[in-house]
Coordinates of N, CA, C and O and ligand atoms in Angstrom, one line a residue:
X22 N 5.5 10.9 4.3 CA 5.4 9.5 4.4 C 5.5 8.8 3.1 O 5.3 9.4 2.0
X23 N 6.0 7.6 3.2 CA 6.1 6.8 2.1 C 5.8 5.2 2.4 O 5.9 4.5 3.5
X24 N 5.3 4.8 0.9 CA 4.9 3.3 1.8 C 5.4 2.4 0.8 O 5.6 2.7 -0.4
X25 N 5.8 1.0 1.2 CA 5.9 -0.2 0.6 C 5.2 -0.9 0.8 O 4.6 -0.6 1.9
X26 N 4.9 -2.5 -0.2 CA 4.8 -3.3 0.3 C 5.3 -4.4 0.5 O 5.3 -5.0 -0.6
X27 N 6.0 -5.3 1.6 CA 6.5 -6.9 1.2 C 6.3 -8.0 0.9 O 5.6 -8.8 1.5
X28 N 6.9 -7.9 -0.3 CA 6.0 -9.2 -1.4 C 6.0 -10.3 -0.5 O 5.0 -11.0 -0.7
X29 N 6.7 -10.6 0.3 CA 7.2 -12.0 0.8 C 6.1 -12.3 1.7 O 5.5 -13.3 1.9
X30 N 5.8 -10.9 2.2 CA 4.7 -11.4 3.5 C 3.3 -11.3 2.9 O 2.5 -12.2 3.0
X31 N 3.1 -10.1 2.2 CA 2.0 -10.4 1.5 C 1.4 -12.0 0.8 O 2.0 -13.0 0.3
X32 N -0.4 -11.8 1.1 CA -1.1 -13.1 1.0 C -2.1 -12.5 -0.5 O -2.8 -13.1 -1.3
X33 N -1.8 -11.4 -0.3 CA -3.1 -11.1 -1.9 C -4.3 -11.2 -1.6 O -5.2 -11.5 -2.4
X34 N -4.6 -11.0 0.1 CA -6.2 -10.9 0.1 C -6.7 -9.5 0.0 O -7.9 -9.3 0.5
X35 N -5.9 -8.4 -0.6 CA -7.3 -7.2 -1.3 C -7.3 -6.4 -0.5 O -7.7 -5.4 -1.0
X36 N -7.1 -6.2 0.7 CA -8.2 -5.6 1.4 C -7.8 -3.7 1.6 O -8.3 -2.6 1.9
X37 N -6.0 -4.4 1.2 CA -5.4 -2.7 1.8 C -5.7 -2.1 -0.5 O -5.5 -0.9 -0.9
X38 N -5.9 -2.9 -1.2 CA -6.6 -2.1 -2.4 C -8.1 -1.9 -2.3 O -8.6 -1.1 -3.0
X39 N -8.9 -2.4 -1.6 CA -10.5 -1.8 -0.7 C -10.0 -0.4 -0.5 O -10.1 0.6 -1.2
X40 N -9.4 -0.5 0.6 CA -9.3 0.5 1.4 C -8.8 1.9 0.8 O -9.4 3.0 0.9
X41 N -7.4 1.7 0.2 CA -6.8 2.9 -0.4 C -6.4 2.6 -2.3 O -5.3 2.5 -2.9
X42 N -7.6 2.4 -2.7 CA -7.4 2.1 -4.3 C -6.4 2.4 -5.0 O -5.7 1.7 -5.7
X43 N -6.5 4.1 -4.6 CA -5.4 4.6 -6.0 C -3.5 4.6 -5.0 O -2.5 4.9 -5.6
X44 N -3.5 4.3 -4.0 CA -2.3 3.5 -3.6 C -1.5 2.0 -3.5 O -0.3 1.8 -3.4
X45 N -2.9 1.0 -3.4 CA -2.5 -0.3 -3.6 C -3.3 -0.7 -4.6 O -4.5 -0.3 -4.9
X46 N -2.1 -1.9 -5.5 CA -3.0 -2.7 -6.3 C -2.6 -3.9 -6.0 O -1.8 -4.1 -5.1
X47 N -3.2 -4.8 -7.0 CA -2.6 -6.3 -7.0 C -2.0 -6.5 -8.8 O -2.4 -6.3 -10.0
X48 N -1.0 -6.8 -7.9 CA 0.5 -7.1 -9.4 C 0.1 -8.2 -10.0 O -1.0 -8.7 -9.7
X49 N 1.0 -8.7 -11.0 CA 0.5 -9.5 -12.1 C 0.7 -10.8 -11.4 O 0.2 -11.8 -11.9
X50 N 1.5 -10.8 -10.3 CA 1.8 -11.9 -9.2 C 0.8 -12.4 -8.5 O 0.9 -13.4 -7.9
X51 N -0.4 -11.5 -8.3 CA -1.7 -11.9 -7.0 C -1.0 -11.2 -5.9 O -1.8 -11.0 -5.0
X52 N 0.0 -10.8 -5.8 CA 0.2 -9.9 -4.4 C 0.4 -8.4 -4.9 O 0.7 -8.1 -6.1
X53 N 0.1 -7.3 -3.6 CA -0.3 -6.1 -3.8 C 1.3 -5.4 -3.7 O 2.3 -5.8 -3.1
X54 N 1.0 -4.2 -4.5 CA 2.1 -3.4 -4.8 C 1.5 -1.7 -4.6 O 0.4 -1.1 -4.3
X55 N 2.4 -1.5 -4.8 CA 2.4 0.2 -4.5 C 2.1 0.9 -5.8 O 3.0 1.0 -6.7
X56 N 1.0 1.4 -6.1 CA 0.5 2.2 -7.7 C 1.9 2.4 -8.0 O 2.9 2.2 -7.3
X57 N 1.8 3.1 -9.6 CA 3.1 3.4 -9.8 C 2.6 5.0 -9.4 O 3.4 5.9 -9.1
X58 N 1.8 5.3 -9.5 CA 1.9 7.3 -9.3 C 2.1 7.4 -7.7 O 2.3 8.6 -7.3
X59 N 2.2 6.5 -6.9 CA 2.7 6.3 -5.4 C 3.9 5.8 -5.2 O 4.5 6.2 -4.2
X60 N 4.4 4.7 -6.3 CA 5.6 4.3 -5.6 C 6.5 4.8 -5.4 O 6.9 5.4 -6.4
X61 N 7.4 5.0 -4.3 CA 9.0 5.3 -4.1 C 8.5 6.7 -3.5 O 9.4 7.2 -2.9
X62 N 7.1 7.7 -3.6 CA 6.9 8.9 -3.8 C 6.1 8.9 -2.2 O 5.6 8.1 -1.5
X63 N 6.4 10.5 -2.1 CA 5.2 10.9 -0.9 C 4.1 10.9 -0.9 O 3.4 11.2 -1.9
X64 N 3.4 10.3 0.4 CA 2.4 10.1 0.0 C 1.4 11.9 0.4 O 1.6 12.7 1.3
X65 N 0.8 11.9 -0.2 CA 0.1 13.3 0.1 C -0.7 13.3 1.5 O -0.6 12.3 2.1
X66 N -1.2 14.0 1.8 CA -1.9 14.2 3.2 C -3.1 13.7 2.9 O -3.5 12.7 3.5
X67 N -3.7 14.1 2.1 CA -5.4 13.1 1.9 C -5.2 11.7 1.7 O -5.9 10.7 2.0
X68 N -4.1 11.7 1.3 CA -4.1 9.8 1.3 C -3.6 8.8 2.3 O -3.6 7.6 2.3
X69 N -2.6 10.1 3.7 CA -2.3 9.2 4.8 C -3.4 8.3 6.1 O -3.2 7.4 6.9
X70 N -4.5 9.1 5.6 CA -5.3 8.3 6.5 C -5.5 6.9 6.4 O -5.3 6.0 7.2
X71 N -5.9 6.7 4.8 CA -6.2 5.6 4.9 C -5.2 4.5 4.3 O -5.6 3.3 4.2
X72 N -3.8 4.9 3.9 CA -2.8 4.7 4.3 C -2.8 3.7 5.6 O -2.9 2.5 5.7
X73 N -2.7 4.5 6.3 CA -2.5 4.0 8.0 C -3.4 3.1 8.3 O -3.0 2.2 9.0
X74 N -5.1 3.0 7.8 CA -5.6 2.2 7.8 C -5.8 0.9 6.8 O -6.7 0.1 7.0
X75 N -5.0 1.0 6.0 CA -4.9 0.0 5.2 C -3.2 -1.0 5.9 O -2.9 -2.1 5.7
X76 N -2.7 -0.3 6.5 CA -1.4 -1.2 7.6 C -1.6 -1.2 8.2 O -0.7 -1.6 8.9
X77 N -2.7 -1.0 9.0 CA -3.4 -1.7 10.2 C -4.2 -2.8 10.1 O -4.0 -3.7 10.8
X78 N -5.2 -2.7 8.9 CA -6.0 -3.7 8.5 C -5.2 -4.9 7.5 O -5.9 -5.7 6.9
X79 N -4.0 -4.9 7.6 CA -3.0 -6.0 6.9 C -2.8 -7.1 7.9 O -2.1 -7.2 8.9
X80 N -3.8 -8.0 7.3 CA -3.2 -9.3 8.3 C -1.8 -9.8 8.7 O -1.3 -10.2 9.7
X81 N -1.3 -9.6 7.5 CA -0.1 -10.3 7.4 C 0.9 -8.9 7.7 O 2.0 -9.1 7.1
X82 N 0.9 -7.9 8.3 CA 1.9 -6.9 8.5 C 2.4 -6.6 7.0 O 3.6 -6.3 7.4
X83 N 2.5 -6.6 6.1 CA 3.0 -6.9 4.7 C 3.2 -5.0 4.3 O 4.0 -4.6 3.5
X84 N 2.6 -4.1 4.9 CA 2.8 -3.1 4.3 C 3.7 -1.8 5.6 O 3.5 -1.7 6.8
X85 N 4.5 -1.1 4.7 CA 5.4 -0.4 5.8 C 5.6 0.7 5.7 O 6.3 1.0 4.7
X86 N 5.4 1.4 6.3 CA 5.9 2.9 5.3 C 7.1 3.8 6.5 O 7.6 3.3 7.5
X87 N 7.2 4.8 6.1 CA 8.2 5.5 6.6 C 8.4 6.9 6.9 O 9.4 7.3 7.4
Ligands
SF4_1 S1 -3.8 -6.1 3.0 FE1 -1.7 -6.9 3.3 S2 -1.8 -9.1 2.8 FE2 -3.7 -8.1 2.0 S3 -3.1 -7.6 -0.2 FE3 -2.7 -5.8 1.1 S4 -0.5 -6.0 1.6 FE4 -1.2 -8.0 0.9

């Protein structure tokens, strides 16, 4: 698995960096991005859970993975 996120849809309300810290932050923009030790990269098996629950819990659908 791999995840992004879309700046466009993203609102910067936090919640998928609550959820999965060392995979989402918030960029120097106020909207959330993909760590750099995650981005473009797999994501490992301890971190798909909440992964999945952090793109579930996205109001705005803003995060996607693959
Ligand atoms: S949960 Fe969604 S809208 Fe909120 S900061 Fe994360 S990607 Fe952006």
């Amino acid at each position: 698995m791999k995840v992004k996120v879309e700046k466009d849809t993203c609102i910067g309300c936090g919640a998928c960096t609550t959820i999965a810290r060392d995979v989402f932050t918030i960029g120097e923009d106020g909207y959330a991005e993909v760590t750099e030790e995650y981005r473009d990269k797999e994501i490992p098996e301890d971190k798909q859970e909440e992964v999945e629950t952090a793109k579930d819990s996205c109001p705005t659908s803003a995060i996607e993975t693959e």
